[in-house]
Amino acid sequence: MRRSAGRQAPAFIHRRIPTFELLSEEGLQLVEDKADQILAEVGMEIRDDPESLRLFAQAGAAVDGVTVRFEPGLVASLCATAPAQFVQHARNPSRSVQIGGDAAVLAPTYGSPFVRDLDGGRRYGTIEDFRNFVKLAYLTPWLHHSGGTVCEPVDVPVNKRHLDMVAAHLRYSDKGFMGSVTHPSRAADSIEMARIVFGAEFVDQHCVILGNVNVNSPLVWDATMTGALKAYAAANQAPVVVPFILGGAMGPVTNAGAVAQAHAETLVGVALGQLVRPGSPVIYGNFLSSMALRSGSPTFGTPEPALGSLVVGQLARRAGLPLRCSGAFTSSKIPDGQAMTESAVSMQAALLCGANYILHSAGWLEGGLTMGYEKFVMDLDLCGAAHTYLDGFHLDDDQFALDGFHEVGPGKHFFGAQHTLRHYETAFYEPALADNNSYEQWRDAGETSTEQRAAALVTRMLGDYEQPPMDGGIAAALDEFVERRKASMPDQWY
Amino acid sequence: MRRSAGRQAPAFIHRRIPTFELLSEEGLQLVEDKADQILAEVGMEIRDDPESLRLFAQAGAAVDGVTVRFEPGLVASLCATAPAQFVQHARNPSRSVQIGGDAAVLAPTYGSPFVRDLDGGRRYGTIEDFRNFVKLAYLTPWLHHSGGTVCEPVDVPVNKRHLDMVAAHLRYSDKGFMGSVTHPSRAADSIEMARIVFGAEFVDQHCVILGNVNVNSPLVWDATMTGALKAYAAANQAPVVVPFILGGAMGPVTNAGAVAQAHAETLVGVALGQLVRPGSPVIYGNFLSSMALRSGSPTFGTPEPALGSLVVGQLARRAGLPLRCSGAFTSSKIPDGQAMTESAVSMQAALLCGANYILHSAGWLEGGLTMGYEKFVMDLDLCGAAHTYLDGFHLDDDQFALDGFHEVGPGKHFFGAQHTLRHYETAFYEPALADNNSYEQWRDAGETSTEQRAAALVTRMLGDYEQPPMDGGIAAALDEFVERRKASMPDQWY
């Protein structure tokens, strides 16, 4: 099995295949022009944040109340100081990841209030669920990042969750992670906890934490998000700037319009971070979805967002920015055929468009409302496959197996050929959950579904989990910080 | 719903997106050189078929016993007379399909001895099952072709099945189809039945039937397959020339070797057809799979064949030949998460590589041993999505929705915008089986799985089926032919 669990897992994927270039240069120029036109004619609102309005006014934008308009080309020029790639350092240096360039970093799903498992069904997530998903992401070789809000721990007060979540990422994993964005003070707490682990001076010069900030699409930035964005940028940490467009609701139903809007919204966020701290790291984010027009429900893993993501990838490369896309989207409530059809289509789009950071790579169910245990490990099979797919097609002499053809000749089998034996263990990627046995073997083993095998794998993985070591002084300092911050404020439950 | 069942379905897909070019020109030249080297140094065996050996010897190949070797470049030059594209005429002219160029034609799965449905489980296929799958393929707007052996009707004697199968395609559908290849005389019967429907003169000048012929990989053509291939080519009908390579068994475990072998094997078959009748239509076929190295079982929908197919697509285009790929592969026994993960990956590879004819687009289970009713309609959701995906990303002014942005402005919803209303019905592809409702709606409706919804859809479709009209004289002539041929030989059951 290629890169089996026995070997050291790669810290991230180096992409060796081309990106899929859907549009021509002329087409891309047109999309950029239309994004500029939206920003010049309609503009964006930046609400309840005079500081950001002032920064944009100083940079040459036309500020009218809370509406900010930009001359064509202005926003792109304000993004020029952002790095094309950077390293997010993990507390285990061998887990540090490159973000941008030829790198693809896979991270678990983010933000679900519910969790689901085969035995217990759907229920609200808890901090125990949160820690379980951090452990699963730590254990698998196919995810390179611990993610952020892997589920909402609704048993912890709203204003204290971020402390337990960041602590869980830091204690139960040694991979990179994302901090809180739900309030500027929570972003600040997240960064402060990173400083305890990495050292304040190191953090000021290196990226050690990401913060996923959403545009309030269409064309609005609210103060919660700009506040978090500015906190991360000021600390030289990387905001992930993500429009949130469900076509027909937060944007037009047509792909070209949705992508132009997304480009405009993203660049304004990137520009804001650069105005706060030029040269600070940032990720160009992408979140496109479609709509079931009979019901108005969002749909996922459909062909329109897959096409849109290809264009967004091209725009991010032209802007010289690392790209975030989404992985295993679905609107299915359970990890069934619909779920995996949609997730495979969605993940494939992320791989083809050249995404450097793929959030929601594992676990997503029900339009993001539910994080599924079985779905998580089912998605891991696709994440593993991505390693082989992005590694591409090799053309060295040994791959052509001419010695094998001479040895085997016409009409014989390659099973025992020297060439086969030489490549036996590394030849093919083997997904953990696929049943490739004969019908009779499968029947006699109980006719299991993928979901059932997945449930068994989750149990096995969590049983095997061992916590990565952490310096005792640092662990104590983290605990002290969390306790002190929790004690400083009353519980809020909404 | 885009292209909903209410509208006239497209006869086939016009591809408007680029193909995915994985290798450079230099890489492709190297693969071609290695294929040439295999044919020059190892050669192919053509067994029990002196006529084909004679044709190749006359064309300049070195024939030594049953081994045929080709100087580099010879086989490719013998393929030069094959058309880059042609039309396969259907008995309903509006269903005729272009094969090659920018066309993508989707056809159901081929060759399974077993069928499966949710209620009855797995059992041997019958002629009733065969007719059901012909009806389903006829009914759906997402398949453009009736396929061939949609399942093995094992309740009909082996030597008479082809008569009932071809009759079923001709009577229960009006889309294009494939004939028998299991014996040269059965190929001849298939073509004869096409002549009854289309007229002998028309058939001599137009393609009306395909025949799927497999190489006995590695590097062997047997007389059953060359016999069928020659019968189709002599009648100016189109053989589909398909190597059958399970990596590690019928070819090397390494992708480059498998693809070079496939290219060599395919071109020899194409060349044979052109020697029989220069200019006759032919399709360059592709069938790559991988192996579970612990068990030796074939695996499907894995990343290695997906990459290999991309290269095969490039080779077919360089050879100037229409390309056949495979769609919804899986080794799963049931239409669960594994099945749809693998099928989506496999279908996506076919779409990206530029396949013109995608066999096995719907129904495949268990490595091809089983044709699934529910799987069939689950795969149709991906076939439908392919129509939107291959249609690409549109850049006309209306798609950019500038009027919508002006109307809606920042922070408002697009639901009721004029632009949304204008595009409402055509904006998004909507899969038939996806449940996009809320959790509560889904729960209250019985917590159905995709497979359960698929079973209901199959029942509904078969209940709605109406046979397409056929001229009474032609129908009688077909019946007479089938009866006469059946009466001319005793039943054979193996």
PDB file of N, CA, C and O in Angstrom, chain A residues 34 41 122 218 248-249 254 257 293-294 297 304 331 333 336 338 397 399 406 411-412 414-415 419 424 429-430 435-437 450 453, chain B residues 34 41 218 248-249 254 257 293-294 297 304 331 333 336 338 397 399 406 411-412 414-415 419 424 429-430 435-437 439 450 453:
ATOM      1  N   LYS A  34     -15.282  42.400 -14.654  1.00  0.00           N
ATOM      2  CA  LYS A  34     -16.628  42.465 -14.087  1.00  0.00           C
ATOM      3  C   LYS A  34     -16.555  42.603 -12.563  1.00  0.00           C
ATOM      4  O   LYS A  34     -17.370  43.309 -11.958  1.00  0.00           O
ATOM      5  N   GLU A  41     -19.049  50.204  -9.209  1.00  0.00           N
ATOM      6  CA  GLU A  41     -20.410  50.719  -9.388  1.00  0.00           C
ATOM      7  C   GLU A  41     -21.311  50.444  -8.197  1.00  0.00           C
ATOM      8  O   GLU A  41     -22.146  51.268  -7.839  1.00  0.00           O
ATOM      9  N   ARG A 122     -28.020  11.533  14.949  1.00  0.00           N
ATOM     10  CA  ARG A 122     -27.632  12.947  14.935  1.00  0.00           C
ATOM     11  C   ARG A 122     -27.936  13.596  16.271  1.00  0.00           C
ATOM     12  O   ARG A 122     -29.025  13.414  16.833  1.00  0.00           O
ATOM     13  N   PRO A 218     -24.187  38.995  -0.008  1.00  0.00           N
ATOM     14  CA  PRO A 218     -23.383  39.679  -1.006  1.00  0.00           C
ATOM     15  C   PRO A 218     -22.835  41.034  -0.542  1.00  0.00           C
ATOM     16  O   PRO A 218     -23.578  41.845   0.012  1.00  0.00           O
ATOM     17  N   GLY A 248     -28.220  32.196  -5.959  1.00  0.00           N
ATOM     18  CA  GLY A 248     -29.647  32.453  -5.882  1.00  0.00           C
ATOM     19  C   GLY A 248     -30.041  33.083  -4.565  1.00  0.00           C
ATOM     20  O   GLY A 248     -31.139  33.624  -4.428  1.00  0.00           O
ATOM     21  N   ALA A 249     -29.163  32.994  -3.566  1.00  0.00           N
ATOM     22  CA  ALA A 249     -29.447  33.616  -2.270  1.00  0.00           C
ATOM     23  C   ALA A 249     -28.436  34.740  -2.026  1.00  0.00           C
ATOM     24  O   ALA A 249     -28.760  35.910  -2.171  1.00  0.00           O
ATOM     25  N   THR A 254     -26.252  32.570 -11.689  1.00  0.00           N
ATOM     26  CA  THR A 254     -25.360  32.278 -12.814  1.00  0.00           C
ATOM     27  C   THR A 254     -23.917  32.272 -12.343  1.00  0.00           C
ATOM     28  O   THR A 254     -23.494  33.094 -11.534  1.00  0.00           O
ATOM     29  N   GLY A 257     -21.464  35.432 -12.741  1.00  0.00           N
ATOM     30  CA  GLY A 257     -21.740  36.481 -11.773  1.00  0.00           C
ATOM     31  C   GLY A 257     -21.286  36.106 -10.380  1.00  0.00           C
ATOM     32  O   GLY A 257     -20.714  36.933  -9.652  1.00  0.00           O
ATOM     33  N   LEU A 293     -33.934  24.556  -6.899  1.00  0.00           N
ATOM     34  CA  LEU A 293     -34.819  25.681  -7.184  1.00  0.00           C
ATOM     35  C   LEU A 293     -36.268  25.412  -6.794  1.00  0.00           C
ATOM     36  O   LEU A 293     -37.048  26.329  -6.603  1.00  0.00           O
ATOM     37  N   ARG A 294     -36.609  24.134  -6.636  1.00  0.00           N
ATOM     38  CA  ARG A 294     -37.974  23.857  -6.187  1.00  0.00           C
ATOM     39  C   ARG A 294     -38.155  24.201  -4.717  1.00  0.00           C
ATOM     40  O   ARG A 294     -39.209  24.644  -4.287  1.00  0.00           O
ATOM     41  N   SER A 297     -33.440  25.097  -1.159  1.00  0.00           N
ATOM     42  CA  SER A 297     -32.380  24.544  -0.316  1.00  0.00           C
ATOM     43  C   SER A 297     -31.034  24.627  -1.029  1.00  0.00           C
ATOM     44  O   SER A 297     -30.969  24.476  -2.250  1.00  0.00           O
ATOM     45  N   GLU A 304     -22.185  22.972 -11.251  1.00  0.00           N
ATOM     46  CA  GLU A 304     -21.939  24.411 -11.404  1.00  0.00           C
ATOM     47  C   GLU A 304     -20.837  24.906 -10.468  1.00  0.00           C
ATOM     48  O   GLU A 304     -19.905  25.594 -10.923  1.00  0.00           O
ATOM     49  N   SER A 331     -25.243  17.496   0.615  1.00  0.00           N
ATOM     50  CA  SER A 331     -26.420  17.871   1.391  1.00  0.00           C
ATOM     51  C   SER A 331     -27.100  16.637   1.992  1.00  0.00           C
ATOM     52  O   SER A 331     -28.110  16.764   2.693  1.00  0.00           O
ATOM     53  N   LYS A 333     -27.992  13.648   4.475  1.00  0.00           N
ATOM     54  CA  LYS A 333     -28.019  13.582   5.928  1.00  0.00           C
ATOM     55  C   LYS A 333     -27.187  12.411   6.453  1.00  0.00           C
ATOM     56  O   LYS A 333     -26.849  12.362   7.641  1.00  0.00           O
ATOM     57  N   ASP A 336     -24.287   8.073   2.548  1.00  0.00           N
ATOM     58  CA  ASP A 336     -24.777   7.083   1.594  1.00  0.00           C
ATOM     59  C   ASP A 336     -24.269   7.402   0.192  1.00  0.00           C
ATOM     60  O   ASP A 336     -23.283   8.142   0.019  1.00  0.00           O
ATOM     61  N   GLN A 338     -25.614   9.231  -2.255  1.00  0.00           N
ATOM     62  CA  GLN A 338     -25.668  10.657  -2.575  1.00  0.00           C
ATOM     63  C   GLN A 338     -24.497  11.394  -1.942  1.00  0.00           C
ATOM     64  O   GLN A 338     -23.826  12.208  -2.604  1.00  0.00           O
ATOM     65  N   ASP A 397      12.089   4.952 -16.874  1.00  0.00           N
ATOM     66  CA  ASP A 397      12.187   3.693 -17.619  1.00  0.00           C
ATOM     67  C   ASP A 397      11.526   2.528 -16.890  1.00  0.00           C
ATOM     68  O   ASP A 397      10.813   1.735 -17.498  1.00  0.00           O
ATOM     69  N   GLN A 399       9.096   2.442 -14.960  1.00  0.00           N
ATOM     70  CA  GLN A 399       7.643   2.494 -14.997  1.00  0.00           C
ATOM     71  C   GLN A 399       7.090   1.885 -16.287  1.00  0.00           C
ATOM     72  O   GLN A 399       5.934   1.492 -16.334  1.00  0.00           O
ATOM     73  N   HIS A 406       9.166  -8.407 -21.721  1.00  0.00           N
ATOM     74  CA  HIS A 406      10.069  -9.444 -22.242  1.00  0.00           C
ATOM     75  C   HIS A 406       9.966 -10.719 -21.412  1.00  0.00           C
ATOM     76  O   HIS A 406       9.991 -11.817 -21.952  1.00  0.00           O
ATOM     77  N   GLY A 411       0.022 -13.199 -23.560  1.00  0.00           N
ATOM     78  CA  GLY A 411      -0.922 -14.185 -23.038  1.00  0.00           C
ATOM     79  C   GLY A 411      -0.628 -14.722 -21.666  1.00  0.00           C
ATOM     80  O   GLY A 411      -1.371 -15.561 -21.155  1.00  0.00           O
ATOM     81  N   LYS A 412       0.428 -14.251 -21.024  1.00  0.00           N
ATOM     82  CA  LYS A 412       0.733 -14.756 -19.682  1.00  0.00           C
ATOM     83  C   LYS A 412       0.399 -13.684 -18.646  1.00  0.00           C
ATOM     84  O   LYS A 412       0.086 -12.551 -18.989  1.00  0.00           O
ATOM     85  N   PHE A 414       1.118 -11.250 -15.245  1.00  0.00           N
ATOM     86  CA  PHE A 414       2.179 -10.468 -14.617  1.00  0.00           C
ATOM     87  C   PHE A 414       2.293 -10.719 -13.111  1.00  0.00           C
ATOM     88  O   PHE A 414       3.163 -10.134 -12.468  1.00  0.00           O
ATOM     89  N   PHE A 415       1.428 -11.590 -12.553  1.00  0.00           N
ATOM     90  CA  PHE A 415       1.416 -11.760 -11.095  1.00  0.00           C
ATOM     91  C   PHE A 415       2.808 -11.996 -10.511  1.00  0.00           C
ATOM     92  O   PHE A 415       3.219 -11.343  -9.583  1.00  0.00           O
ATOM     93  N   HIS A 419       9.170  -7.636 -12.422  1.00  0.00           N
ATOM     94  CA  HIS A 419       8.752  -6.233 -12.366  1.00  0.00           C
ATOM     95  C   HIS A 419       7.613  -6.032 -11.375  1.00  0.00           C
ATOM     96  O   HIS A 419       7.605  -5.062 -10.607  1.00  0.00           O
ATOM     97  N   TYR A 424       5.522  -4.315  -6.071  1.00  0.00           N
ATOM     98  CA  TYR A 424       4.318  -4.841  -5.455  1.00  0.00           C
ATOM     99  C   TYR A 424       3.762  -3.957  -4.351  1.00  0.00           C
ATOM    100  O   TYR A 424       2.568  -3.642  -4.314  1.00  0.00           O
ATOM    101  N   TYR A 429      -2.556   2.629  -4.720  1.00  0.00           N
ATOM    102  CA  TYR A 429      -3.211   3.152  -3.523  1.00  0.00           C
ATOM    103  C   TYR A 429      -4.358   2.225  -3.153  1.00  0.00           C
ATOM    104  O   TYR A 429      -5.121   1.790  -4.011  1.00  0.00           O
ATOM    105  N   GLU A 430      -4.469   1.938  -1.876  1.00  0.00           N
ATOM    106  CA  GLU A 430      -5.529   1.035  -1.436  1.00  0.00           C
ATOM    107  C   GLU A 430      -6.373   1.720  -0.361  1.00  0.00           C
ATOM    108  O   GLU A 430      -5.916   1.924   0.758  1.00  0.00           O
ATOM    109  N   ASP A 435     -14.291  -2.515  -0.036  1.00  0.00           N
ATOM    110  CA  ASP A 435     -14.345  -3.969  -0.030  1.00  0.00           C
ATOM    111  C   ASP A 435     -14.156  -4.442  -1.463  1.00  0.00           C
ATOM    112  O   ASP A 435     -15.044  -4.282  -2.307  1.00  0.00           O
ATOM    113  N   ASN A 436     -12.987  -5.023  -1.728  1.00  0.00           N
ATOM    114  CA  ASN A 436     -12.668  -5.511  -3.073  1.00  0.00           C
ATOM    115  C   ASN A 436     -12.720  -7.026  -3.147  1.00  0.00           C
ATOM    116  O   ASN A 436     -12.298  -7.616  -4.136  1.00  0.00           O
ATOM    117  N   ASN A 437     -13.231  -7.647  -2.095  1.00  0.00           N
ATOM    118  CA  ASN A 437     -13.300  -9.098  -2.074  1.00  0.00           C
ATOM    119  C   ASN A 437     -14.374  -9.613  -3.026  1.00  0.00           C
ATOM    120  O   ASN A 437     -15.152  -8.849  -3.585  1.00  0.00           O
ATOM    121  N   THR A 450     -20.266   0.279   3.480  1.00  0.00           N
ATOM    122  CA  THR A 450     -19.111   1.129   3.763  1.00  0.00           C
ATOM    123  C   THR A 450     -19.293   1.822   5.109  1.00  0.00           C
ATOM    124  O   THR A 450     -18.336   1.959   5.879  1.00  0.00           O
ATOM    125  N   ARG A 453     -18.385  -0.502   7.934  1.00  0.00           N
ATOM    126  CA  ARG A 453     -16.933  -0.674   8.061  1.00  0.00           C
ATOM    127  C   ARG A 453     -16.295   0.593   8.622  1.00  0.00           C
ATOM    128  O   ARG A 453     -15.328   0.548   9.374  1.00  0.00           O
TER     129      ARG A 453
ATOM    130  N   LYS B  34       7.522   3.754 -26.528  1.00  0.00           N
ATOM    131  CA  LYS B  34       7.563   2.503 -25.758  1.00  0.00           C
ATOM    132  C   LYS B  34       6.532   1.500 -26.298  1.00  0.00           C
ATOM    133  O   LYS B  34       6.781   0.297 -26.325  1.00  0.00           O
ATOM    134  N   GLU B  41       9.688  -5.519 -30.338  1.00  0.00           N
ATOM    135  CA  GLU B  41      10.561  -6.478 -29.647  1.00  0.00           C
ATOM    136  C   GLU B  41       9.800  -7.692 -29.127  1.00  0.00           C
ATOM    137  O   GLU B  41      10.312  -8.809 -29.164  1.00  0.00           O
ATOM    138  N   PRO B 218      -2.342  -9.879 -21.777  1.00  0.00           N
ATOM    139  CA  PRO B 218      -1.452  -9.017 -22.540  1.00  0.00           C
ATOM    140  C   PRO B 218      -1.111  -9.568 -23.924  1.00  0.00           C
ATOM    141  O   PRO B 218      -0.766 -10.745 -24.077  1.00  0.00           O
ATOM    142  N   GLY B 248      -1.113  -5.617 -12.934  1.00  0.00           N
ATOM    143  CA  GLY B 248      -0.556  -6.673 -12.101  1.00  0.00           C
ATOM    144  C   GLY B 248      -0.978  -8.047 -12.563  1.00  0.00           C
ATOM    145  O   GLY B 248      -0.403  -9.051 -12.169  1.00  0.00           O
ATOM    146  N   ALA B 249      -2.005  -8.114 -13.415  1.00  0.00           N
ATOM    147  CA  ALA B 249      -2.465  -9.402 -13.948  1.00  0.00           C
ATOM    148  C   ALA B 249      -2.250  -9.405 -15.467  1.00  0.00           C
ATOM    149  O   ALA B 249      -1.321 -10.026 -15.971  1.00  0.00           O
ATOM    150  N   THR B 254       2.621  -0.828 -13.089  1.00  0.00           N
ATOM    151  CA  THR B 254       2.972   0.580 -13.240  1.00  0.00           C
ATOM    152  C   THR B 254       2.178   1.196 -14.390  1.00  0.00           C
ATOM    153  O   THR B 254       1.991   0.583 -15.441  1.00  0.00           O
ATOM    154  N   GLY B 257       3.687   1.631 -18.098  1.00  0.00           N
ATOM    155  CA  GLY B 257       3.742   0.372 -18.830  1.00  0.00           C
ATOM    156  C   GLY B 257       2.369  -0.087 -19.278  1.00  0.00           C
ATOM    157  O   GLY B 257       2.176  -0.555 -20.409  1.00  0.00           O
ATOM    158  N   LEU B 293      -3.450  -5.302  -3.641  1.00  0.00           N
ATOM    159  CA  LEU B 293      -2.269  -6.154  -3.668  1.00  0.00           C
ATOM    160  C   LEU B 293      -2.270  -7.194  -2.558  1.00  0.00           C
ATOM    161  O   LEU B 293      -1.601  -8.215  -2.657  1.00  0.00           O
ATOM    162  N   ARG B 294      -3.075  -6.982  -1.527  1.00  0.00           N
ATOM    163  CA  ARG B 294      -3.157  -8.009  -0.489  1.00  0.00           C
ATOM    164  C   ARG B 294      -3.937  -9.224  -0.970  1.00  0.00           C
ATOM    165  O   ARG B 294      -3.631 -10.354  -0.635  1.00  0.00           O
ATOM    166  N   SER B 297      -7.370  -8.972  -5.864  1.00  0.00           N
ATOM    167  CA  SER B 297      -8.650  -8.599  -6.482  1.00  0.00           C
ATOM    168  C   SER B 297      -8.494  -7.332  -7.305  1.00  0.00           C
ATOM    169  O   SER B 297      -7.741  -6.428  -6.932  1.00  0.00           O
ATOM    170  N   GLU B 304      -4.968   5.586  -9.883  1.00  0.00           N
ATOM    171  CA  GLU B 304      -4.029   5.226 -10.950  1.00  0.00           C
ATOM    172  C   GLU B 304      -4.719   5.091 -12.302  1.00  0.00           C
ATOM    173  O   GLU B 304      -4.248   5.668 -13.296  1.00  0.00           O
ATOM    174  N   SER B 331     -15.933  -1.700  -7.248  1.00  0.00           N
ATOM    175  CA  SER B 331     -15.894  -3.107  -6.850  1.00  0.00           C
ATOM    176  C   SER B 331     -16.890  -3.390  -5.723  1.00  0.00           C
ATOM    177  O   SER B 331     -16.999  -4.530  -5.274  1.00  0.00           O
ATOM    178  N   LYS B 333     -20.256  -4.280  -3.789  1.00  0.00           N
ATOM    179  CA  LYS B 333     -21.340  -5.212  -4.104  1.00  0.00           C
ATOM    180  C   LYS B 333     -22.703  -4.536  -4.067  1.00  0.00           C
ATOM    181  O   LYS B 333     -23.682  -5.067  -4.593  1.00  0.00           O
ATOM    182  N   ASP B 336     -23.521   1.679  -2.302  1.00  0.00           N
ATOM    183  CA  ASP B 336     -23.312   2.428  -1.066  1.00  0.00           C
ATOM    184  C   ASP B 336     -22.256   3.520  -1.274  1.00  0.00           C
ATOM    185  O   ASP B 336     -21.982   3.922  -2.409  1.00  0.00           O
ATOM    186  N   GLN B 338     -18.954   3.485  -0.864  1.00  0.00           N
ATOM    187  CA  GLN B 338     -17.812   3.042  -1.676  1.00  0.00           C
ATOM    188  C   GLN B 338     -18.155   3.062  -3.154  1.00  0.00           C
ATOM    189  O   GLN B 338     -17.390   3.553  -3.990  1.00  0.00           O
ATOM    190  N   ASP B 397     -22.846  38.489 -21.213  1.00  0.00           N
ATOM    191  CA  ASP B 397     -23.134  39.568 -20.271  1.00  0.00           C
ATOM    192  C   ASP B 397     -24.178  39.189 -19.243  1.00  0.00           C
ATOM    193  O   ASP B 397     -24.037  39.467 -18.048  1.00  0.00           O
ATOM    194  N   GLN B 399     -24.860  36.440 -17.952  1.00  0.00           N
ATOM    195  CA  GLN B 399     -24.349  35.532 -16.928  1.00  0.00           C
ATOM    196  C   GLN B 399     -23.647  36.289 -15.806  1.00  0.00           C
ATOM    197  O   GLN B 399     -23.498  35.776 -14.709  1.00  0.00           O
ATOM    198  N   HIS B 406     -26.862  45.541  -9.199  1.00  0.00           N
ATOM    199  CA  HIS B 406     -27.409  46.884  -9.047  1.00  0.00           C
ATOM    200  C   HIS B 406     -28.764  46.846  -8.365  1.00  0.00           C
ATOM    201  O   HIS B 406     -29.085  47.682  -7.526  1.00  0.00           O
ATOM    202  N   GLY B 411     -25.724  43.093   0.910  1.00  0.00           N
ATOM    203  CA  GLY B 411     -26.422  42.578   2.084  1.00  0.00           C
ATOM    204  C   GLY B 411     -27.831  42.096   1.860  1.00  0.00           C
ATOM    205  O   GLY B 411     -28.498  41.666   2.805  1.00  0.00           O
ATOM    206  N   LYS B 412     -28.330  42.149   0.640  1.00  0.00           N
ATOM    207  CA  LYS B 412     -29.692  41.669   0.404  1.00  0.00           C
ATOM    208  C   LYS B 412     -29.651  40.325  -0.331  1.00  0.00           C
ATOM    209  O   LYS B 412     -28.599  39.872  -0.766  1.00  0.00           O
ATOM    210  N   PHE B 414     -30.774  37.509  -3.304  1.00  0.00           N
ATOM    211  CA  PHE B 414     -31.076  37.435  -4.734  1.00  0.00           C
ATOM    212  C   PHE B 414     -32.350  36.656  -5.043  1.00  0.00           C
ATOM    213  O   PHE B 414     -32.707  36.507  -6.209  1.00  0.00           O
ATOM    214  N   PHE B 415     -33.011  36.114  -4.010  1.00  0.00           N
ATOM    215  CA  PHE B 415     -34.161  35.233  -4.259  1.00  0.00           C
ATOM    216  C   PHE B 415     -35.154  35.842  -5.256  1.00  0.00           C
ATOM    217  O   PHE B 415     -35.534  35.207  -6.226  1.00  0.00           O
ATOM    218  N   HIS B 419     -33.013  39.179 -12.145  1.00  0.00           N
ATOM    219  CA  HIS B 419     -32.044  38.277 -12.767  1.00  0.00           C
ATOM    220  C   HIS B 419     -32.286  36.835 -12.345  1.00  0.00           C
ATOM    221  O   HIS B 419     -32.213  35.909 -13.160  1.00  0.00           O
ATOM    222  N   TYR B 424     -34.316  31.356 -13.320  1.00  0.00           N
ATOM    223  CA  TYR B 424     -34.732  30.428 -12.281  1.00  0.00           C
ATOM    224  C   TYR B 424     -34.797  28.975 -12.750  1.00  0.00           C
ATOM    225  O   TYR B 424     -34.257  28.064 -12.125  1.00  0.00           O
ATOM    226  N   TYR B 429     -28.477  22.399 -12.409  1.00  0.00           N
ATOM    227  CA  TYR B 429     -28.793  20.992 -12.590  1.00  0.00           C
ATOM    228  C   TYR B 429     -29.289  20.431 -11.262  1.00  0.00           C
ATOM    229  O   TYR B 429     -28.701  20.677 -10.210  1.00  0.00           O
ATOM    230  N   GLU B 430     -30.338  19.646 -11.336  1.00  0.00           N
ATOM    231  CA  GLU B 430     -30.899  19.080 -10.107  1.00  0.00           C
ATOM    232  C   GLU B 430     -30.976  17.559 -10.232  1.00  0.00           C
ATOM    233  O   GLU B 430     -31.779  17.036 -10.994  1.00  0.00           O
ATOM    234  N   ASP B 435     -31.413  14.197  -1.911  1.00  0.00           N
ATOM    235  CA  ASP B 435     -32.315  14.792  -0.926  1.00  0.00           C
ATOM    236  C   ASP B 435     -31.649  16.046  -0.382  1.00  0.00           C
ATOM    237  O   ASP B 435     -30.662  15.966   0.356  1.00  0.00           O
ATOM    238  N   ASN B 436     -32.184  17.200  -0.784  1.00  0.00           N
ATOM    239  CA  ASN B 436     -31.629  18.473  -0.339  1.00  0.00           C
ATOM    240  C   ASN B 436     -32.516  19.137   0.705  1.00  0.00           C
ATOM    241  O   ASN B 436     -32.303  20.288   1.043  1.00  0.00           O
ATOM    242  N   ASN B 437     -33.493  18.408   1.187  1.00  0.00           N
ATOM    243  CA  ASN B 437     -34.403  18.977   2.178  1.00  0.00           C
ATOM    244  C   ASN B 437     -33.709  19.137   3.526  1.00  0.00           C
ATOM    245  O   ASN B 437     -32.594  18.681   3.730  1.00  0.00           O
ATOM    246  N   TYR B 439     -33.105  18.470   7.536  1.00  0.00           N
ATOM    247  CA  TYR B 439     -33.045  17.226   8.308  1.00  0.00           C
ATOM    248  C   TYR B 439     -34.438  16.798   8.760  1.00  0.00           C
ATOM    249  O   TYR B 439     -34.796  15.617   8.666  1.00  0.00           O
ATOM    250  N   THR B 450     -30.308   6.964  -0.363  1.00  0.00           N
ATOM    251  CA  THR B 450     -30.343   7.134  -1.815  1.00  0.00           C
ATOM    252  C   THR B 450     -30.813   5.855  -2.489  1.00  0.00           C
ATOM    253  O   THR B 450     -31.577   5.892  -3.457  1.00  0.00           O
ATOM    254  N   ARG B 453     -34.583   5.581  -2.375  1.00  0.00           N
ATOM    255  CA  ARG B 453     -35.228   6.495  -3.323  1.00  0.00           C
ATOM    256  C   ARG B 453     -35.024   5.995  -4.752  1.00  0.00           C
ATOM    257  O   ARG B 453     -35.903   6.135  -5.620  1.00  0.00           O
TER     258      ARG B 453
END
